[in-house]
Structure formats: C-alpha cells, structure tokens
Amino acid sequence: MYLRAEYGYPPQAMSKAPQPKPYILGIHAYVPGKSTAGDGTVLTKLSANENPLGTSAAALDALERARGEAATYPDPDARRLRERIADLHQLDADRIVCGTGSDELLNLAVQGFAGVGDEVLFSRHSFAVYDIAARRCGAQPVVAPDTDFTANVDALLGAVTPRTRTVFLANPNNPTGTWIAPEEVERLHQGLPSDTLLVLDEAYGEYLDPAFQRVGFDLAARYENVLVTRTFSKIYGLAAERIGWATGAPGLIDVLNRIRGPFNVTASGQEAAIAALGDDAFVTNSRVHNAAERDRFVAAIDALGNHGLVCVPSEANFVLVRFTGDVTAEAGLSAVAQAGYAVRHLPSQGLPDALRITIGKSEDMDRVVQALRTVCGEAL
Ligand SMILES: *Cc1c(COP(=O)(O)O)cnc(C)c1O
C-alpha cells in the first residue's frame, strides 16, 4: 500500500472517499433526550427516563472502589454479575449475556439472525433503536400498526412473513408507556414461527407490579426463540455505566457471545451493577416513588382535559401527554422549557402532538404541571 501511494497508483481509486453501504445511509441516527433549551440554557432533564432518585449509594461506593482498577481489563464474561442476576431472578447464569447497555444486545439480536433480504418487525410508536438495528444489518424494518398507542398482537402477527427474522416488543413500551398483559405476550409468541426470534425488551419491566414481571423470563426459559433484555439504565439509575443483559436459550446466548464486544461491560460497571442488585430498598423506593408521582401527575393533567390534554395510560417511568385541543405540543414544550425542564417531543416518531415526560422528583413534577396549567390559561 505504501509503495502504491508513493507512486500515485491507482489515481482514481485514491481520490474516491470510502463508500458506505446504501442501507447505512437510510439510517437516521438516534436522537438522545435534550438537556438544554434552544438558547443553550441548561434544563433539568425529564427527557431520557433516567431515575430521579439517582443511584443506589452502594452502587456509587462500588464505582468509587473500582476507580483504582483502571489499568486492567474487566472480566470478559461478567461472571459474578451474571451469577448475581441469576440468583435474584432465579435464572441460569449460563443463559445470560451482558451488554454495553441493552442497546448493544438489541442490535446483536438482529445482527446475529437477519441481513439483507430479511425483515425485522415491530410496532408503530415503539423504541427508535429497532429501526436502526434492522437497517445497520441491511434488513428491512417492518412496522405493524398499533391501537391506542399500544402494541396490537393481531397486527404484529398479520405482518409476519417467511422473511421475518426478529420481532421486537418493548413491554412496557417507549415512548408510549403502554403495556400488554402476559396472556397477550404469550399469544404473540404462540403465533410466531419457531425460527423467528421474539425479543422482549423489558427496559421498564421493574416498574411493573412484581406479579407481572416474570412472563418474559418464563417464555425465555421454555422456548428457543425468545430473548428477554433488561437494563441497569432505568430503575437501577446506572445509565452512565452502560450495562444491560439478556436471557434466552443457550443457542441464542451463544450467538450473542460470538458477536458482542469481548470486554463489553466495564469493570466499574460490573461492580456497580452487582452492588445495585444487592440494594432492594433502592429499587423498591424507586418503583413506589414512580407509581405515586405518576398517579399524581396523571391526575393533574387529566384536570386539563377540557384543554385537550390527554395522558396515554403508562406503566413506565414516563407519561406520554397528548395535546388534542387548541394548546399545541410545541406550546407545552416551550412552557416547560421556560420553567427549566427538558421533555421529549417526538414528531420524527409520528408523535407531533405529544410530549413524553419522565416522572421526576415531586417538586419538579409540580413545576411542570404548573407550566402546563399556565399555558392552558389556568395559572391559579
Ligand atoms: C432506555 C431503553 C433501553 C435501555 O437502553 P440501555 O442501552 O440499556 O441504556 C432499552 N429499551 C428501551 C425501550 C428503552 O427505553
């Protein structure tokens, strides 16, 4: 190569920039939740579904201790972390793989099974990463219509073709917050061919009533085509550390292990996650805080129903508020920004008339409600 460059050969090829695969150019890069206003003012983020209670003190201590270990590679198999996850959820550690956030695992769940000519299926108004995960492998994203911002199992099953390789269901769903019951998840699985992978993305699973938290695990334990993903980014308050995990049949875990990054979870992340798993009280407090504040927020927004504000029923740590009357979502967005808060407006996901608002601390929710009351002309 060096000699060829020296002699200017081959001239045309040298002047041409690397050409991306055409399907890569079809990707719209993921847009993260904002933390500043248009003029650069720093806002309190209620735009990325982060835990308003922060992080368990035990996890923060573990992070602090791990700082001294920066020169050595982490455990490539995250063995102790997988064992702790298995203990907590009564799973088999050999059927667990950890990832750089669950985001890595969602991408691998496509890459391992789909490529050019294949289809990846998900519901309208679901997680933006699914479209990217499909396209980066050259697979065709296929979107099934939803009903009332909720995944419709019949519509999903109706969109399955012999080319469908991976089906994603976020349950509870982001950005709508809606949820389908265990029987519906089972019906979706029952209707899929056994060689189609069903990925149950349970990033918000821990916010559900504990009685409903096992449906994914039970399917993943019984069938070869079900992968459940979970994350430490939401209720565990460790989004900065980028730790996710998945459980499924040995054949699925083997595929993900072949193609994941070899040291994909940092040493500090592994230690922090292990400590976080041991702090039940933090997780329970987070769930209880979220449920109480979400109820209070929904009641306050429902009281603005005469101005067209409508909450989509949420089982997650955020609420999608629709603006169906004279007050627009844009007006709501700038009113809450003026009060110092960033929330999510998602016109690019087909939700121009809605704002996704993360449930924050009580006082923050009060100020957001006050801003929305003001923009509706109900300040006092
Ligand atoms: C936040 C979120 C994730 C988690 O992403 P990480 O990469 O684990 O931080 C996964 N799925 C959905 C639906 C989410 O909203």
Short mmCIF file of C-alpha atoms and ligand atoms in Angstrom, two decimals:
data_model
loop_
_atom_site.label_atom_id
_atom_site.label_comp_id
_atom_site.label_asym_id
_atom_site.label_seq_id
_atom_site.Cartn_x
_atom_site.Cartn_y
_atom_site.Cartn_z
CA MET A 1 0.00 0.00 0.00
CA TYR A 2 2.77 2.39 0.92
CA LEU A 3 4.53 1.91 -2.43
CA ARG A 4 1.33 2.33 -4.37
CA ALA A 5 0.61 5.58 -2.58
CA GLU A 6 4.15 6.80 -3.28
CA TYR A 7 3.76 6.22 -6.98
CA GLY A 8 0.25 7.67 -7.04
CA TYR A 9 -1.38 4.41 -8.07
CA PRO A 10 -4.24 3.85 -8.76
CA PRO A 11 -5.06 7.55 -9.19
CA GLN A 12 -8.89 7.38 -9.49
CA ALA A 13 -9.33 4.95 -6.61
CA MET A 14 -7.12 7.08 -4.37
CA SER A 15 -9.25 10.19 -4.83
CA LYS A 16 -12.52 8.46 -4.03
CA ALA A 17 -13.83 8.51 -0.45
CA PRO A 18 -14.96 5.24 1.21
CA GLN A 19 -18.48 4.41 0.10
CA PRO A 20 -20.96 3.38 2.80
CA LYS A 21 -23.40 0.56 2.19
CA PRO A 22 -26.59 2.12 0.75
CA TYR A 23 -28.70 0.77 3.61
CA ILE A 24 -26.49 2.59 6.13
CA LEU A 25 -27.47 5.89 4.52
CA GLY A 26 -31.12 5.00 5.25
CA ILE A 27 -30.43 5.31 8.99
CA HIS A 28 -31.45 8.39 10.93
CA ALA A 29 -29.04 8.49 13.88
CA TYR A 30 -30.67 8.08 17.30
CA VAL A 31 -31.56 11.46 18.81
CA PRO A 32 -30.96 11.44 22.57
CA GLY A 33 -33.13 13.35 25.08
CA LYS A 34 -32.13 17.01 25.33
CA SER A 35 -30.65 18.77 28.36
CA THR A 36 -30.52 22.35 27.06
CA ALA A 37 -33.02 24.83 25.62
CA GLY A 38 -32.67 26.29 22.11
CA ASP A 39 -30.63 29.19 23.54
CA GLY A 40 -28.23 26.88 25.38
CA THR A 41 -29.79 27.28 28.85
CA VAL A 42 -29.21 24.14 30.93
CA LEU A 43 -32.50 22.41 31.73
CA THR A 44 -33.42 19.70 34.22
CA LYS A 45 -33.76 16.55 32.14
CA LEU A 46 -37.13 14.88 32.11
CA SER A 47 -36.35 13.68 28.61
CA ALA A 48 -34.37 10.43 28.95
CA ASN A 49 -36.31 8.35 31.51
CA GLU A 50 -33.45 8.44 33.98
CA ASN A 51 -34.03 7.68 37.67
CA PRO A 52 -34.82 10.92 39.55
CA LEU A 53 -33.61 9.31 42.79
CA GLY A 54 -30.15 8.94 41.25
CA THR A 55 -28.17 5.79 42.03
CA SER A 56 -28.05 3.41 44.99
CA ALA A 57 -25.39 4.55 47.49
CA ALA A 58 -23.98 1.01 47.48
CA ALA A 59 -23.50 1.18 43.70
CA LEU A 60 -21.81 4.58 43.97
CA ASP A 61 -19.42 3.17 46.60
CA ALA A 62 -18.60 0.26 44.28
CA LEU A 63 -17.89 2.69 41.44
CA GLU A 64 -15.56 4.64 43.69
CA ARG A 65 -13.66 1.50 44.70
CA ALA A 66 -13.38 0.35 41.06
CA ARG A 67 -11.66 3.59 40.06
CA GLY A 68 -8.35 2.20 41.31
CA GLU A 69 -8.52 -0.76 38.89
CA ALA A 70 -8.41 1.19 35.66
CA ALA A 71 -5.32 -0.45 34.14
CA THR A 72 -6.71 -3.99 33.94
CA TYR A 73 -9.28 -5.38 31.52
CA PRO A 74 -12.65 -6.27 33.01
CA ASP A 75 -13.88 -9.86 33.29
CA PRO A 76 -14.85 -10.56 29.65
CA ASP A 77 -17.65 -12.89 30.78
CA ALA A 78 -19.04 -10.72 33.59
CA ARG A 79 -19.30 -13.99 35.51
CA ARG A 80 -20.02 -12.64 39.01
CA LEU A 81 -22.55 -10.17 37.65
CA ARG A 82 -24.33 -12.90 35.69
CA GLU A 83 -24.41 -15.10 38.79
CA ARG A 84 -25.92 -12.31 40.88
CA ILE A 85 -28.57 -11.62 38.22
CA ALA A 86 -29.34 -15.35 38.06
CA ASP A 87 -29.70 -15.53 41.88
CA LEU A 88 -32.01 -12.55 42.03
CA HIS A 89 -34.34 -13.70 39.24
CA GLN A 90 -33.97 -17.48 39.63
CA LEU A 91 -32.40 -17.84 36.20
CA ASP A 92 -29.49 -19.90 34.86
CA ALA A 93 -26.28 -17.81 34.69
CA ASP A 94 -25.23 -19.74 31.57
CA ARG A 95 -28.35 -18.42 29.86
CA ILE A 96 -27.41 -14.78 30.50
CA VAL A 97 -25.20 -12.44 28.47
CA CYS A 98 -24.30 -8.89 29.48
CA GLY A 99 -24.01 -5.98 27.08
CA THR A 100 -22.86 -2.38 26.74
CA GLY A 101 -26.34 -1.26 27.67
CA SER A 102 -29.22 -3.38 26.46
CA ASP A 103 -28.78 -1.32 23.31
CA GLU A 104 -25.81 -3.50 22.28
CA LEU A 105 -27.89 -6.64 22.80
CA LEU A 106 -30.87 -5.32 20.81
CA ASN A 107 -28.53 -4.66 17.90
CA LEU A 108 -26.94 -8.11 18.17
CA ALA A 109 -30.37 -9.73 18.29
CA VAL A 110 -30.78 -8.52 14.72
CA GLN A 111 -27.20 -8.87 13.51
CA GLY A 112 -26.99 -12.50 14.60
CA PHE A 113 -30.13 -13.57 12.75
CA ALA A 114 -31.01 -11.11 9.96
CA GLY A 115 -29.36 -9.47 6.99
CA VAL A 116 -30.09 -8.17 3.51
CA GLY A 117 -33.43 -9.57 2.28
CA ASP A 118 -34.74 -10.28 5.78
CA GLU A 119 -37.36 -8.41 7.77
CA VAL A 120 -37.40 -7.08 11.33
CA LEU A 121 -40.85 -6.43 12.75
CA PHE A 122 -42.02 -4.07 15.48
CA SER A 123 -44.97 -1.97 16.44
CA ARG A 124 -45.70 1.63 15.42
CA HIS A 125 -44.61 4.11 18.11
CA SER A 126 -42.08 1.76 19.66
CA PHE A 127 -38.40 2.15 20.52
CA ALA A 128 -36.38 4.10 17.91
CA VAL A 129 -33.40 1.74 18.21
CA TYR A 130 -35.28 -1.13 16.48
CA ASP A 131 -35.34 0.64 13.12
CA ILE A 132 -31.61 1.38 13.39
CA ALA A 133 -30.82 -2.18 14.49
CA ALA A 134 -32.57 -3.53 11.38
CA ARG A 135 -31.07 -1.12 8.87
CA ARG A 136 -27.47 -1.39 10.07
CA CYS A 137 -27.56 -5.07 9.00
CA GLY A 138 -29.31 -4.34 5.72
CA ALA A 139 -32.58 -5.89 6.94
CA GLN A 140 -35.91 -4.29 6.15
CA PRO A 141 -37.75 -2.72 9.12
CA VAL A 142 -41.47 -3.57 9.04
CA VAL A 143 -43.88 -1.58 11.20
CA ALA A 144 -47.22 -3.04 12.35
CA PRO A 145 -49.98 -0.59 13.26
CA ASP A 146 -50.74 -0.14 16.96
CA THR A 147 -54.08 0.52 18.65
CA ASP A 148 -54.46 3.39 21.12
CA PHE A 149 -50.65 3.67 21.28
CA THR A 150 -50.48 0.02 22.39
CA ALA A 151 -48.93 -2.93 20.56
CA ASN A 152 -51.60 -4.89 18.68
CA VAL A 153 -50.78 -8.61 18.70
CA ASP A 154 -53.05 -9.39 15.74
CA ALA A 155 -51.48 -6.63 13.67
CA LEU A 156 -47.99 -7.87 14.54
CA LEU A 157 -48.86 -11.47 13.68
CA GLY A 158 -50.54 -10.31 10.48
CA ALA A 159 -47.30 -8.64 9.38
CA VAL A 160 -45.14 -11.76 9.82
CA THR A 161 -43.77 -13.20 6.57
CA PRO A 162 -41.34 -16.06 5.86
CA ARG A 163 -38.62 -13.37 5.87
CA THR A 164 -39.36 -12.12 9.40
CA ARG A 165 -36.28 -12.98 11.45
CA THR A 166 -36.60 -10.79 14.56
CA VAL A 167 -39.69 -9.33 16.24
CA PHE A 168 -39.28 -6.65 18.91
CA LEU A 169 -41.79 -5.95 21.66
CA ALA A 170 -40.97 -3.29 24.24
CA ASN A 171 -43.15 -4.07 27.25
CA PRO A 172 -43.79 -1.56 28.79
CA ASN A 173 -43.25 0.38 25.57
CA ASN A 174 -41.19 3.51 25.00
CA PRO A 175 -42.28 6.23 24.03
CA THR A 176 -45.93 5.44 24.83
CA GLY A 177 -45.64 3.83 28.29
CA THR A 178 -48.31 1.28 27.38
CA TRP A 179 -48.12 -2.40 28.25
CA ILE A 180 -49.69 -5.64 27.06
CA ALA A 181 -50.74 -8.31 29.56
CA PRO A 182 -48.85 -11.61 29.99
CA GLU A 183 -51.55 -13.54 28.07
CA GLU A 184 -51.11 -11.21 25.11
CA VAL A 185 -47.32 -11.64 25.17
CA GLU A 186 -47.87 -15.41 25.21
CA ARG A 187 -50.33 -15.16 22.33
CA LEU A 188 -47.78 -13.19 20.30
CA HIS A 189 -45.18 -15.87 20.93
CA GLN A 190 -47.61 -18.69 20.12
CA GLY A 191 -48.39 -17.11 16.76
CA LEU A 192 -44.77 -16.78 15.64
CA PRO A 193 -42.90 -19.44 13.66
CA SER A 194 -40.37 -21.24 15.86
CA ASP A 195 -37.48 -19.88 13.75
CA THR A 196 -38.49 -16.25 14.28
CA LEU A 197 -36.77 -14.62 17.24
CA LEU A 198 -39.02 -12.73 19.66
CA VAL A 199 -37.11 -10.08 21.61
CA LEU A 200 -38.97 -8.90 24.71
CA ASP A 201 -37.38 -5.57 25.62
CA GLU A 202 -38.11 -5.15 29.32
CA ALA A 203 -36.15 -1.96 29.98
CA TYR A 204 -39.06 -0.82 32.18
CA GLY A 205 -40.03 -4.28 33.45
CA GLU A 206 -39.08 -3.47 37.05
CA TYR A 207 -41.70 -0.71 37.14
CA LEU A 208 -44.47 -3.27 36.69
CA ASP A 209 -46.27 -4.92 39.57
CA PRO A 210 -43.91 -7.77 40.58
CA ALA A 211 -46.75 -10.22 39.79
CA PHE A 212 -46.35 -9.36 36.07
CA GLN A 213 -42.57 -9.31 35.86
CA ARG A 214 -41.87 -12.95 35.03
CA VAL A 215 -43.72 -13.55 31.79
CA GLY A 216 -40.66 -12.86 29.67
CA PHE A 217 -38.32 -14.92 31.85
CA ASP A 218 -40.71 -17.88 31.77
CA LEU A 219 -41.01 -17.79 27.96
CA ALA A 220 -37.24 -17.39 27.57
CA ALA A 221 -36.69 -20.43 29.81
CA ARG A 222 -39.14 -22.63 27.86
CA TYR A 223 -38.58 -21.71 24.20
CA GLU A 224 -35.61 -21.46 21.88
CA ASN A 225 -36.82 -18.32 20.15
CA VAL A 226 -37.37 -15.86 23.00
CA LEU A 227 -34.77 -13.39 24.23
CA VAL A 228 -35.53 -11.04 27.13
CA THR A 229 -33.45 -7.89 27.56
CA ARG A 230 -33.15 -5.83 30.75
CA THR A 231 -31.07 -2.82 31.67
CA PHE A 232 -29.36 -1.12 34.61
CA SER A 233 -30.04 2.26 32.96
CA LYS A 234 -33.56 2.85 34.25
CA ILE A 235 -34.73 1.74 37.70
CA TYR A 236 -31.15 0.97 38.82
CA GLY A 237 -30.01 4.50 37.97
CA LEU A 238 -26.79 3.44 36.21
CA ALA A 239 -27.37 4.82 32.69
CA ALA A 240 -23.89 6.37 32.56
CA GLU A 241 -22.21 3.00 33.08
CA ARG A 242 -23.91 1.31 30.08
CA ILE A 243 -24.89 -2.11 31.43
CA GLY A 244 -27.62 -4.34 30.07
CA TRP A 245 -28.26 -8.06 29.99
CA ALA A 246 -30.30 -10.65 28.17
CA THR A 247 -31.54 -14.14 28.93
CA GLY A 248 -32.56 -16.85 26.49
CA ALA A 249 -31.86 -20.35 25.24
CA PRO A 250 -28.19 -21.47 25.06
CA GLY A 251 -28.27 -21.25 21.25
CA LEU A 252 -29.26 -17.58 21.39
CA ILE A 253 -26.75 -16.71 24.09
CA ASP A 254 -24.02 -18.46 22.10
CA VAL A 255 -24.75 -16.28 19.05
CA LEU A 256 -24.67 -13.08 21.08
CA ASN A 257 -21.42 -14.12 22.77
CA ARG A 258 -19.77 -14.67 19.38
CA ILE A 259 -20.51 -11.18 18.13
CA ARG A 260 -20.53 -8.95 21.23
CA GLY A 261 -17.55 -6.81 22.18
CA PRO A 262 -15.06 -9.01 24.06
CA PHE A 263 -14.78 -6.63 27.04
CA ASN A 264 -18.18 -5.04 26.56
CA VAL A 265 -19.01 -4.26 30.20
CA THR A 266 -16.51 -2.12 32.11
CA ALA A 267 -15.01 -3.27 35.41
CA SER A 268 -16.63 -0.38 37.26
CA GLY A 269 -19.95 -1.14 35.57
CA GLN A 270 -19.82 -4.78 36.65
CA GLU A 271 -19.04 -3.82 40.26
CA ALA A 272 -21.69 -1.11 40.36
CA ALA A 273 -24.33 -3.43 38.90
CA ILE A 274 -23.52 -6.17 41.42
CA ALA A 275 -23.85 -3.67 44.28
CA ALA A 276 -27.07 -2.26 42.80
CA LEU A 277 -28.62 -5.74 42.68
CA GLY A 278 -27.98 -6.03 46.41
CA ASP A 279 -29.87 -2.83 47.21
CA ASP A 280 -33.50 -3.97 47.06
CA ALA A 281 -34.62 -0.96 49.08
CA PHE A 282 -33.40 1.46 46.41
CA VAL A 283 -35.26 -0.40 43.66
CA THR A 284 -38.45 -0.65 45.72
CA ASN A 285 -38.28 3.05 46.66
CA SER A 286 -37.79 3.94 43.01
CA ARG A 287 -40.82 1.88 41.96
CA VAL A 288 -43.01 3.28 44.75
CA HIS A 289 -41.89 6.87 44.11
CA ASN A 290 -42.58 6.46 40.40
CA ALA A 291 -46.05 4.97 40.88
CA ALA A 292 -47.10 7.68 43.35
CA GLU A 293 -45.72 10.60 41.35
CA ARG A 294 -47.06 9.20 38.09
CA ASP A 295 -50.58 8.95 39.60
CA ARG A 296 -50.35 12.48 40.91
CA PHE A 297 -49.08 13.81 37.55
CA VAL A 298 -51.74 11.98 35.54
CA ALA A 299 -54.49 13.34 37.81
CA ALA A 300 -53.18 16.88 37.37
CA ILE A 301 -53.02 16.54 33.58
CA ASP A 302 -56.45 14.89 33.43
CA ALA A 303 -57.76 18.04 35.13
CA LEU A 304 -56.64 19.91 31.97
CA GLY A 305 -58.71 17.58 29.78
CA ASN A 306 -61.02 20.44 28.82
CA HIS A 307 -57.97 21.99 27.06
CA GLY A 308 -57.33 18.77 25.13
CA LEU A 309 -54.50 17.37 27.25
CA VAL A 310 -54.79 13.57 27.50
CA CYS A 311 -52.44 11.11 29.22
CA VAL A 312 -51.74 7.79 27.48
CA PRO A 313 -52.01 5.15 30.28
CA SER A 314 -48.46 4.41 31.45
CA GLU A 315 -46.83 1.50 33.25
CA ALA A 316 -43.36 3.05 32.88
CA ASN A 317 -41.39 5.93 34.44
CA PHE A 318 -42.73 8.49 32.00
CA VAL A 319 -46.07 9.60 30.59
CA LEU A 320 -46.95 10.46 27.01
CA VAL A 321 -49.18 13.54 27.15
CA ARG A 322 -51.22 14.22 24.01
CA PHE A 323 -52.30 17.73 23.03
CA THR A 324 -55.59 17.24 21.20
CA GLY A 325 -57.08 20.75 21.55
CA ASP A 326 -56.04 24.34 20.96
CA VAL A 327 -52.90 24.13 23.10
CA THR A 328 -50.18 22.56 20.95
CA ALA A 329 -47.38 20.22 21.99
CA GLU A 330 -44.93 22.92 20.83
CA ALA A 331 -46.56 25.42 23.19
CA GLY A 332 -46.34 22.87 26.01
CA LEU A 333 -42.70 22.15 25.17
CA SER A 334 -41.69 25.80 25.34
CA ALA A 335 -43.73 26.41 28.50
CA VAL A 336 -41.96 23.60 30.35
CA ALA A 337 -38.59 24.73 28.93
CA GLN A 338 -39.26 28.20 30.27
CA ALA A 339 -39.88 26.61 33.67
CA GLY A 340 -36.45 24.94 33.34
CA TYR A 341 -37.31 21.43 32.10
CA ALA A 342 -36.43 19.37 29.02
CA VAL A 343 -39.09 16.87 27.92
CA ARG A 344 -39.31 14.86 24.73
CA HIS A 345 -41.17 16.00 21.61
CA LEU A 346 -41.11 13.22 19.01
CA PRO A 347 -42.51 14.43 15.69
CA SER A 348 -39.99 12.18 13.92
CA GLN A 349 -41.62 9.15 15.56
CA GLY A 350 -45.08 10.11 14.33
CA LEU A 351 -45.99 11.87 17.58
CA PRO A 352 -46.09 15.59 16.64
CA ASP A 353 -48.98 16.22 19.03
CA ALA A 354 -47.48 14.69 22.16
CA LEU A 355 -44.76 15.15 24.77
CA ARG A 356 -43.07 12.29 26.61
CA ILE A 357 -42.40 13.45 30.15
CA THR A 358 -40.19 11.46 32.54
CA ILE A 359 -41.51 11.18 36.10
CA GLY A 360 -39.06 13.20 38.19
CA LYS A 361 -38.90 14.40 41.78
CA SER A 362 -42.15 15.68 43.33
CA GLU A 363 -41.14 19.33 43.19
CA ASP A 364 -40.12 19.00 39.53
CA MET A 365 -43.44 17.43 38.60
CA ASP A 366 -45.25 20.27 40.41
CA ARG A 367 -43.38 22.85 38.33
CA VAL A 368 -44.05 21.01 35.08
CA VAL A 369 -47.76 20.81 35.93
CA GLN A 370 -47.78 24.50 36.84
CA ALA A 371 -46.19 25.38 33.47
CA LEU A 372 -48.79 23.31 31.61
CA ARG A 373 -51.62 24.83 33.64
CA THR A 374 -50.29 28.29 32.76
CA VAL A 375 -50.09 27.57 29.04
CA CYS A 376 -53.72 26.34 29.26
CA GLY A 377 -54.67 29.67 30.88
CA GLU A 378 -55.36 28.07 34.28
CA ALA A 379 -52.46 29.58 36.23
CA LEU A 380 -54.23 29.95 39.57
C1 LIG B 1 -33.93 3.02 27.78
C2 LIG B 1 -34.32 1.86 26.96
C3 LIG B 1 -33.45 0.80 26.76
C4 LIG B 1 -32.16 0.74 27.52
O1 LIG B 1 -31.08 1.14 26.85
P1 LIG B 1 -29.64 0.92 27.50
O2 LIG B 1 -28.81 0.73 26.29
O3 LIG B 1 -29.70 -0.33 28.35
O4 LIG B 1 -29.34 2.13 28.28
C5 LIG B 1 -33.86 -0.29 26.03
N1 LIG B 1 -35.10 -0.34 25.50
C6 LIG B 1 -35.99 0.65 25.69
C7 LIG B 1 -37.36 0.52 25.16
C8 LIG B 1 -35.62 1.79 26.41
O5 LIG B 1 -36.47 2.80 26.57
#
